[in-house]
CSV table of C-alpha atoms in Angstrom, one decimal:
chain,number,residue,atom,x,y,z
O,1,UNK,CA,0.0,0.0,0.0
O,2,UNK,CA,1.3,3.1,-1.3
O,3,UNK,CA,0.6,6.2,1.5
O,4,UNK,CA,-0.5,9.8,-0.6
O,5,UNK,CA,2.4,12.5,-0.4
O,6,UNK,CA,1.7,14.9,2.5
O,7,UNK,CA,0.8,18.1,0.9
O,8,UNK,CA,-0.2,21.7,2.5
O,9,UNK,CA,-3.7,22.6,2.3
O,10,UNK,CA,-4.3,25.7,0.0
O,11,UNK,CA,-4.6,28.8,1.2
O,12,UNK,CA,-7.2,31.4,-0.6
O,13,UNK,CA,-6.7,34.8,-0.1
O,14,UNK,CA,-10.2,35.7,1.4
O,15,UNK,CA,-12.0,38.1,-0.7
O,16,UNK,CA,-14.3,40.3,-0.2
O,17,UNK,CA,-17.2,38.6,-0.5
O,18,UNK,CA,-16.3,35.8,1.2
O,19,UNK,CA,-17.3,37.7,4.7
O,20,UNK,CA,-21.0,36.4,5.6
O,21,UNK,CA,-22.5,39.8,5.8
O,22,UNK,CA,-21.6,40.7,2.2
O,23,UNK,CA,-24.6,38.3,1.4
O,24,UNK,CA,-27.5,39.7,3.0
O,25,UNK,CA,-30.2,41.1,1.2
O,26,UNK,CA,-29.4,44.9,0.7
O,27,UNK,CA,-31.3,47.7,2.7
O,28,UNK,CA,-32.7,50.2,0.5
O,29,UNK,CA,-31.9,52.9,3.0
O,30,UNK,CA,-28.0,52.0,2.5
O,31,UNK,CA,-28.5,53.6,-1.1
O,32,UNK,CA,-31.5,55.4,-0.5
O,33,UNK,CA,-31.2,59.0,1.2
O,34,UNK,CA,-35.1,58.9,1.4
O,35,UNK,CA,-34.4,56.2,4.6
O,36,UNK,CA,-38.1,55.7,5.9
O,37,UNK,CA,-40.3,57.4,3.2
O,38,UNK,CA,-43.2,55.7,1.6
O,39,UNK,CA,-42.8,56.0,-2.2
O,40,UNK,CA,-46.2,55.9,-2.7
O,41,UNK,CA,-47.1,58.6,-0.3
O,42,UNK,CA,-48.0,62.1,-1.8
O,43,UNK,CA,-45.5,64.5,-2.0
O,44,UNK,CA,-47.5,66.9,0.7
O,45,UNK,CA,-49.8,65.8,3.0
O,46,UNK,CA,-50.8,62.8,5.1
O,47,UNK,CA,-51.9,60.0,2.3
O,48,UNK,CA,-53.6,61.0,-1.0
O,49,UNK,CA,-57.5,61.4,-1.0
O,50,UNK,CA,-59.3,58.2,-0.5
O,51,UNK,CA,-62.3,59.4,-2.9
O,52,UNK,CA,-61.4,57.3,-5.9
O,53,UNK,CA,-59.6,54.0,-4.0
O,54,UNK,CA,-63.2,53.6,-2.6
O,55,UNK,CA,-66.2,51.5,-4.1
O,56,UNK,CA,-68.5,53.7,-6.1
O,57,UNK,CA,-70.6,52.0,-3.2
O,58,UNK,CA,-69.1,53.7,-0.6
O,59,UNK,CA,-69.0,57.2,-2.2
O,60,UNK,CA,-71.6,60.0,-0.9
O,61,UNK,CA,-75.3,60.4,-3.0
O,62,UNK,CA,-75.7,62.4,-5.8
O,63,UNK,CA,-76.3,65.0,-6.5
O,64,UNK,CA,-72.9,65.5,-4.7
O,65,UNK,CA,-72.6,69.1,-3.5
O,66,UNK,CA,-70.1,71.9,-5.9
O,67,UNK,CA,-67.5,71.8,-2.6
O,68,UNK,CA,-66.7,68.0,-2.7
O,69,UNK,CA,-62.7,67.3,-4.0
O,70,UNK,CA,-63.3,64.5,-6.0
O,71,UNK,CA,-60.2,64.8,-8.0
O,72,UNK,CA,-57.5,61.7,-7.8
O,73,UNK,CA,-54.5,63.7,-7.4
O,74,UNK,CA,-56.0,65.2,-4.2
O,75,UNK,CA,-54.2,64.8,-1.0
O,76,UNK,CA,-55.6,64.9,2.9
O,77,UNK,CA,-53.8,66.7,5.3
O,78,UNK,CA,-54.4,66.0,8.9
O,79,UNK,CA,-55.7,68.7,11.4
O,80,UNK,CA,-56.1,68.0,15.0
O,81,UNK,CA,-58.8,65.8,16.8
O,82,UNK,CA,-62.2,67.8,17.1
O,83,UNK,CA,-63.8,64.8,19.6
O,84,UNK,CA,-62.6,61.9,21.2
O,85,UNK,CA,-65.2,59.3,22.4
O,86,UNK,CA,-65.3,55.4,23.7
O,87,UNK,CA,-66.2,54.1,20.6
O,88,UNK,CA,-64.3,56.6,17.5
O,89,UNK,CA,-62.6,59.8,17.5
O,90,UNK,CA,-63.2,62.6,15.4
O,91,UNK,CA,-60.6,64.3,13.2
O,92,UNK,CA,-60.4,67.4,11.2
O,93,UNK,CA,-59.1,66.7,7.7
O,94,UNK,CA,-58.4,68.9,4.9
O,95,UNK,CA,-58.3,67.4,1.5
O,96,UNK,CA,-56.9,69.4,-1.4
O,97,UNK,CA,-54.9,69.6,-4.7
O,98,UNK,CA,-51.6,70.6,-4.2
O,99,UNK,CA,-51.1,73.8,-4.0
O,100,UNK,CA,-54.8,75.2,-3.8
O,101,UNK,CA,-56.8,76.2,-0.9
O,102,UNK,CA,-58.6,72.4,-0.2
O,103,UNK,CA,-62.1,71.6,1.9
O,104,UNK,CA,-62.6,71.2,5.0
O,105,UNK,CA,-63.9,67.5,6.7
O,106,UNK,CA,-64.5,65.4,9.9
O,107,UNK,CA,-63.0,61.8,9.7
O,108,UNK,CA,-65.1,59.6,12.5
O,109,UNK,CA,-62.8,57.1,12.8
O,110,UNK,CA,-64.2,53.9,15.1
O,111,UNK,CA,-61.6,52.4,17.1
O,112,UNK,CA,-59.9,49.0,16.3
O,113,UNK,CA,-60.7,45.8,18.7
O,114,UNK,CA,-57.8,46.2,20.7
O,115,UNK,CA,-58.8,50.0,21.8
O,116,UNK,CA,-62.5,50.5,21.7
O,117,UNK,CA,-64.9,50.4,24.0
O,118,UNK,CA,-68.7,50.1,22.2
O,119,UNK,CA,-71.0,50.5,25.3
O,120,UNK,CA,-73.9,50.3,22.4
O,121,UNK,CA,-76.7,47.4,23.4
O,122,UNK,CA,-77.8,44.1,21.7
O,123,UNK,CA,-80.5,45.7,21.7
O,124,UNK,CA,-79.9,48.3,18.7
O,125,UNK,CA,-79.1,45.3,16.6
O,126,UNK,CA,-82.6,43.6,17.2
O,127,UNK,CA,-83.7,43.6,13.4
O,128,UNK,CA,-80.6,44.0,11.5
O,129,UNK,CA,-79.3,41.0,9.7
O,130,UNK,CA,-76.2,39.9,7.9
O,131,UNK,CA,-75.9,36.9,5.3
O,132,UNK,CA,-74.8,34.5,7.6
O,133,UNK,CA,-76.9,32.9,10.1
O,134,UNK,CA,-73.7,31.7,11.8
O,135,UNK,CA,-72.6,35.3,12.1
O,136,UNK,CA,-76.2,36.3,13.4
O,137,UNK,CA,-75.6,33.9,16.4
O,138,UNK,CA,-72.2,34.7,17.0
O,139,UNK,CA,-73.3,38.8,17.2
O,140,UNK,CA,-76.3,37.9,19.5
O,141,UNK,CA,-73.9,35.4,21.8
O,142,UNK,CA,-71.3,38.0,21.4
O,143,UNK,CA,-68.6,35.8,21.2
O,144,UNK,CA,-65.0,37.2,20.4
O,145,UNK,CA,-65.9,36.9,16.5
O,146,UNK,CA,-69.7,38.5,17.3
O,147,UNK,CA,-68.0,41.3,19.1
O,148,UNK,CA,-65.8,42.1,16.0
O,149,UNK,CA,-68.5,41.7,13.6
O,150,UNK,CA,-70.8,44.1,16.0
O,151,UNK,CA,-68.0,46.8,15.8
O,152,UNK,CA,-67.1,46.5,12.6
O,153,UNK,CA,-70.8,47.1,11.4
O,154,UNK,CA,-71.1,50.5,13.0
O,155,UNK,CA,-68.8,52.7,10.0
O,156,UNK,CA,-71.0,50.9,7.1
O,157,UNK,CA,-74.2,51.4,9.5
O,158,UNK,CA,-73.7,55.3,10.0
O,159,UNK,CA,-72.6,56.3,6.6
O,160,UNK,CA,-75.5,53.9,4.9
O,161,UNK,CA,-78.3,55.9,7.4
O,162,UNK,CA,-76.6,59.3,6.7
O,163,UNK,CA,-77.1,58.8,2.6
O,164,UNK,CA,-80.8,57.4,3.6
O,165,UNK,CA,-81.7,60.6,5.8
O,166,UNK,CA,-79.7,63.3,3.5
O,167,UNK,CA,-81.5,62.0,-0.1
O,168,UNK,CA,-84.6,62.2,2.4
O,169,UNK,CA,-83.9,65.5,3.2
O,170,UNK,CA,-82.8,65.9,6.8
O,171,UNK,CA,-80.9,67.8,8.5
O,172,UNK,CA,-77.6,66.0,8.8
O,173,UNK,CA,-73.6,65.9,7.3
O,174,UNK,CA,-73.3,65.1,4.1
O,175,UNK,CA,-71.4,61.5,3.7
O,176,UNK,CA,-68.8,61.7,2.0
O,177,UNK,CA,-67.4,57.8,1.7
O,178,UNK,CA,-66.8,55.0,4.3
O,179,UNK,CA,-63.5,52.9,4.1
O,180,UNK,CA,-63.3,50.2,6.9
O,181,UNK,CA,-63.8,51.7,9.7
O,182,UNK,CA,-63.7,55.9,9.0
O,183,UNK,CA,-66.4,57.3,8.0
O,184,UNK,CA,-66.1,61.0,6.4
O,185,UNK,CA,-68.6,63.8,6.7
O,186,UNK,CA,-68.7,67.2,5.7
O,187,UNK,CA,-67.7,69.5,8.4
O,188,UNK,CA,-70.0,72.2,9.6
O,189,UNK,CA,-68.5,75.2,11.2
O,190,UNK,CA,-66.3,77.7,10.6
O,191,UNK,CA,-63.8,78.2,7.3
O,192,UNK,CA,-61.1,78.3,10.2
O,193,UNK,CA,-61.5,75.0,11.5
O,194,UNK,CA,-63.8,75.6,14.6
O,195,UNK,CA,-66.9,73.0,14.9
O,196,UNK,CA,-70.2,74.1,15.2
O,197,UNK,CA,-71.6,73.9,18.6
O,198,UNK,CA,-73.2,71.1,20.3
O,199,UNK,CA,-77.0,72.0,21.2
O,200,UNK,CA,-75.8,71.2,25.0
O,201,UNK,CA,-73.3,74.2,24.9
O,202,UNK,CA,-76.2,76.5,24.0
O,203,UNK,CA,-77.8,78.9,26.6
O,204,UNK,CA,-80.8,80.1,24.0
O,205,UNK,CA,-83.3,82.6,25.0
O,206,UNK,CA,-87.5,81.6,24.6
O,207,UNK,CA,-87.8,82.6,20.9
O,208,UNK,CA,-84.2,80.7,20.1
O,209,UNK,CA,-85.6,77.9,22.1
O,210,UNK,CA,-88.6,77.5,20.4
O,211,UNK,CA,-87.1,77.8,16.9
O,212,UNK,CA,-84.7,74.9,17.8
O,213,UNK,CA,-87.8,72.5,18.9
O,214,UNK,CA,-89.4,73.1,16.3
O,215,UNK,CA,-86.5,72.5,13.4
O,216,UNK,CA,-85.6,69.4,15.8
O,217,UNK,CA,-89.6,68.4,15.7
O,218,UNK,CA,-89.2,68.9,11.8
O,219,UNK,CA,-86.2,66.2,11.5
O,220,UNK,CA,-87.2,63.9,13.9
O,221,UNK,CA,-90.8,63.7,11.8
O,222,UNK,CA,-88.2,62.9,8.7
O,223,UNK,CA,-87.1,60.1,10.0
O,224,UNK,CA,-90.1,58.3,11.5
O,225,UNK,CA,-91.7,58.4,8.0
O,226,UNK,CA,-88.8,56.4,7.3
O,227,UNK,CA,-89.3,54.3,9.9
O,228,UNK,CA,-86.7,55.3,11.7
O,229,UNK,CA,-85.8,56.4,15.6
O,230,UNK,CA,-82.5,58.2,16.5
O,231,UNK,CA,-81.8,55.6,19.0
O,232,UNK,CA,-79.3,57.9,21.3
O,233,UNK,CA,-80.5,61.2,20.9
O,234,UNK,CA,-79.6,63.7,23.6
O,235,UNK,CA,-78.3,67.7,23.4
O,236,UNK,CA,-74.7,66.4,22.8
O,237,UNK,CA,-75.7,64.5,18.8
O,238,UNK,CA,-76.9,67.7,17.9
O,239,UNK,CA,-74.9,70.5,16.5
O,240,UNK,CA,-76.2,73.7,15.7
O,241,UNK,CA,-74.9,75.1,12.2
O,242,UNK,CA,-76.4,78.4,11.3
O,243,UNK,CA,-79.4,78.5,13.5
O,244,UNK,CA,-80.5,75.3,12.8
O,245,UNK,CA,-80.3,71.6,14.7
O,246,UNK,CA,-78.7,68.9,13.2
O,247,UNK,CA,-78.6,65.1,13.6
O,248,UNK,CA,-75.5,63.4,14.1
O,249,UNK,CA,-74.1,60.2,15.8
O,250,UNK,CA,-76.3,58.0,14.0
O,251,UNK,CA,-74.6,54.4,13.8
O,252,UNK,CA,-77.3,53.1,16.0
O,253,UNK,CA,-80.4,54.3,13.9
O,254,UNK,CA,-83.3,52.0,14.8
O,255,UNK,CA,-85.9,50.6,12.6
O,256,UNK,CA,-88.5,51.2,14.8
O,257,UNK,CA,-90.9,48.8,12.9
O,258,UNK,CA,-88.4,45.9,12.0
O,259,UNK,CA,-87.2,45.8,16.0
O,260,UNK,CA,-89.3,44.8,18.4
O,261,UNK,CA,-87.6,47.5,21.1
O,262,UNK,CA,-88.2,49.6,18.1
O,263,UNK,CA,-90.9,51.9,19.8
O,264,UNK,CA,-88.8,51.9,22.9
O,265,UNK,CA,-86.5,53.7,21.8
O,266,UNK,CA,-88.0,56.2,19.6
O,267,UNK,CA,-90.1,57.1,23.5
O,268,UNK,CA,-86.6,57.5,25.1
O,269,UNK,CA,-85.3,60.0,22.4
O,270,UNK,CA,-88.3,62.3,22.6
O,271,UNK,CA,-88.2,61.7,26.3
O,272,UNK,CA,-84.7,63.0,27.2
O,273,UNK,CA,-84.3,65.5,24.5
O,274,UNK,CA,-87.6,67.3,25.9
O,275,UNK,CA,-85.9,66.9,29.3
O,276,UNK,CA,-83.5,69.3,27.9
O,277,UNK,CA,-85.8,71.7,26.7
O,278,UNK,CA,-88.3,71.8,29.2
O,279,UNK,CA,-85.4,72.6,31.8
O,280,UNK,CA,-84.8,75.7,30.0
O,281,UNK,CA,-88.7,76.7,29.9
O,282,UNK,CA,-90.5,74.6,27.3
O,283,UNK,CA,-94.3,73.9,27.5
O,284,UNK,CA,-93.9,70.3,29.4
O,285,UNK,CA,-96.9,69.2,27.3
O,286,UNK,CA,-94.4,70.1,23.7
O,287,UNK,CA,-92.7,66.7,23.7
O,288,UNK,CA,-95.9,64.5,24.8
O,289,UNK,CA,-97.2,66.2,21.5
O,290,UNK,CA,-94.1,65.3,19.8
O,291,UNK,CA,-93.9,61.4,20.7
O,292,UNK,CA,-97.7,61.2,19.4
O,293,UNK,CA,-97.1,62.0,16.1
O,294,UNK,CA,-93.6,60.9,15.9
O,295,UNK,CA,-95.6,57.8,16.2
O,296,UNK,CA,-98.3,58.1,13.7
O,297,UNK,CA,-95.4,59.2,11.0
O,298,UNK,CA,-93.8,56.1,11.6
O,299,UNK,CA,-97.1,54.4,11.0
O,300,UNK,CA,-96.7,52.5,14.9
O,301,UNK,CA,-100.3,53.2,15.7
């Protein structure tokens, strides 16, 4: 047996690339003196208008009105928080083309599963329906999928009944679109950015007071002849934009027909609003009046 000639292992010169962490995958930001910029955001402002990545389904009713930026190269520009609440806050949100003077609008945005806090009752829900009868029983059990479903219904709830009442002709913010869970409206108040007041900051005199009844008697009649009740109406989902009330908050809108708590709740909204006003001198017999014919509109007796 012949034994093999010792020989020296070869040594290589280690190059360059030979060092492990030549190989990773390259980080943009090593080339890229934009480190931590989205590409795709616009190059002002927040994100660029949501108007035309919507469904036409979730875009506001037409006639839309002459101030609405519908154009695709429009960009939203955040501008402060004008409400915070347990179940969605409420931004201030400017959307413009770059370089012009853009619109004012509120972005109600409901809060995600980990952070909200929806105090809103099973009973609200009495009546509504999805496709699935498995989803119906998991919302009425409210199991941890019911809960979600329940929340994520409110957005899609409150824009569909603000495009019901505004082609009916009530008193409320125009919808502009839904997407998940934000909703946006058209902001009432000043060019400046203030919000119009709620009716609960008021201190009106007898003749103010009994102008605000009566434009609050006139939308309430509009939406029992749909059939509906507000469902949570109180002086705070009111504003008051140029002398006159109008109805917001309205993810909870009850068919007062199609639920059997239906009439329920369209007693307690007359009930507490005219607590309000008759505290601050209104006949007591004004919203007794009121809930009678509220209910005859809504075809309930």
């Amino acid at each position: 047996m012949h034994s093999s000639p010792h020989t020296e292992p070869v040594r290589r010169r280690r190059r360059f690339d030979d060092d492990p962490r030549s190989h990773r995958a390259p980080d943009p930001s090593d080339v890229d003196e934009r480190a931590g910029h989205d590409p795709d955001a616009p190059p002002e402002g927040d994100r660029w208008s949501t108007w035309t990545s919507v469904p036409v389904s979730s875009r506001g009713p037409a006639p839309r009105p002459s101030w609405l930026v519908t154009d695709a190269g429009a960009v939203d520009h955040e501008r402060g928080v004008l409400k915070t609440g347990k179940e969605a806050d409420v931004h201030l949100l400017e959307r413009a083309l770059p370089g012009r003077t853009g619109v004012l609008l509120a972005a109600k945005r409901y809060r995600d599963s980990d952070h909200r806090m929806f105090h809103r009752d099973a009973g609200y829900l009495e009546g509504r329906r999805v496709r699935r009868s498995r989803e119906t029983r998991a919302m009425a059990r409210r199991t941890a999928v019911g809960r979600e479903l329940v929340a994520g219904q409110w957005a899609a709830a409150e824009f569909a009944a603000l495009c019901r009442l505004h082609e009916a002709g009530a008193s409320v913010p125009y919808p502009v679109s839904v997407d998940g869970t934000e909703v946006l409206l058209e902001f009432l108040g000043t060019p400046g950015g203030v919000a119009a007041p709620r009716l609960a900051a008021l201190r009106p005199d007898p003749d103010e007071l009994d102008a605000l009844w009566t434009g609050l008697s006139a939308e309430l009649g509009t939406l029992a002849d749909l059939g509906y009740a507000h469902g949570d109406l109180s002086a705070y989902n009111v504003l008051v934009h140029e002398d006159r009330p109008v109805l917001i908050d309205l993810p909870q809108v009850v068919d007062v027909v199609g639920n059997p708590q239906g009439p329920g709740f369209l007693e307690r909204d007359v009930r507490r609003i005219g607590e309000w006003f008759g505290a601050r001198g209104l006949d007591p017999a004004r919203p007794g009046r009121l809930h009678a014919e509220l209910r005859a509109r809504a075809r309930l007796d």
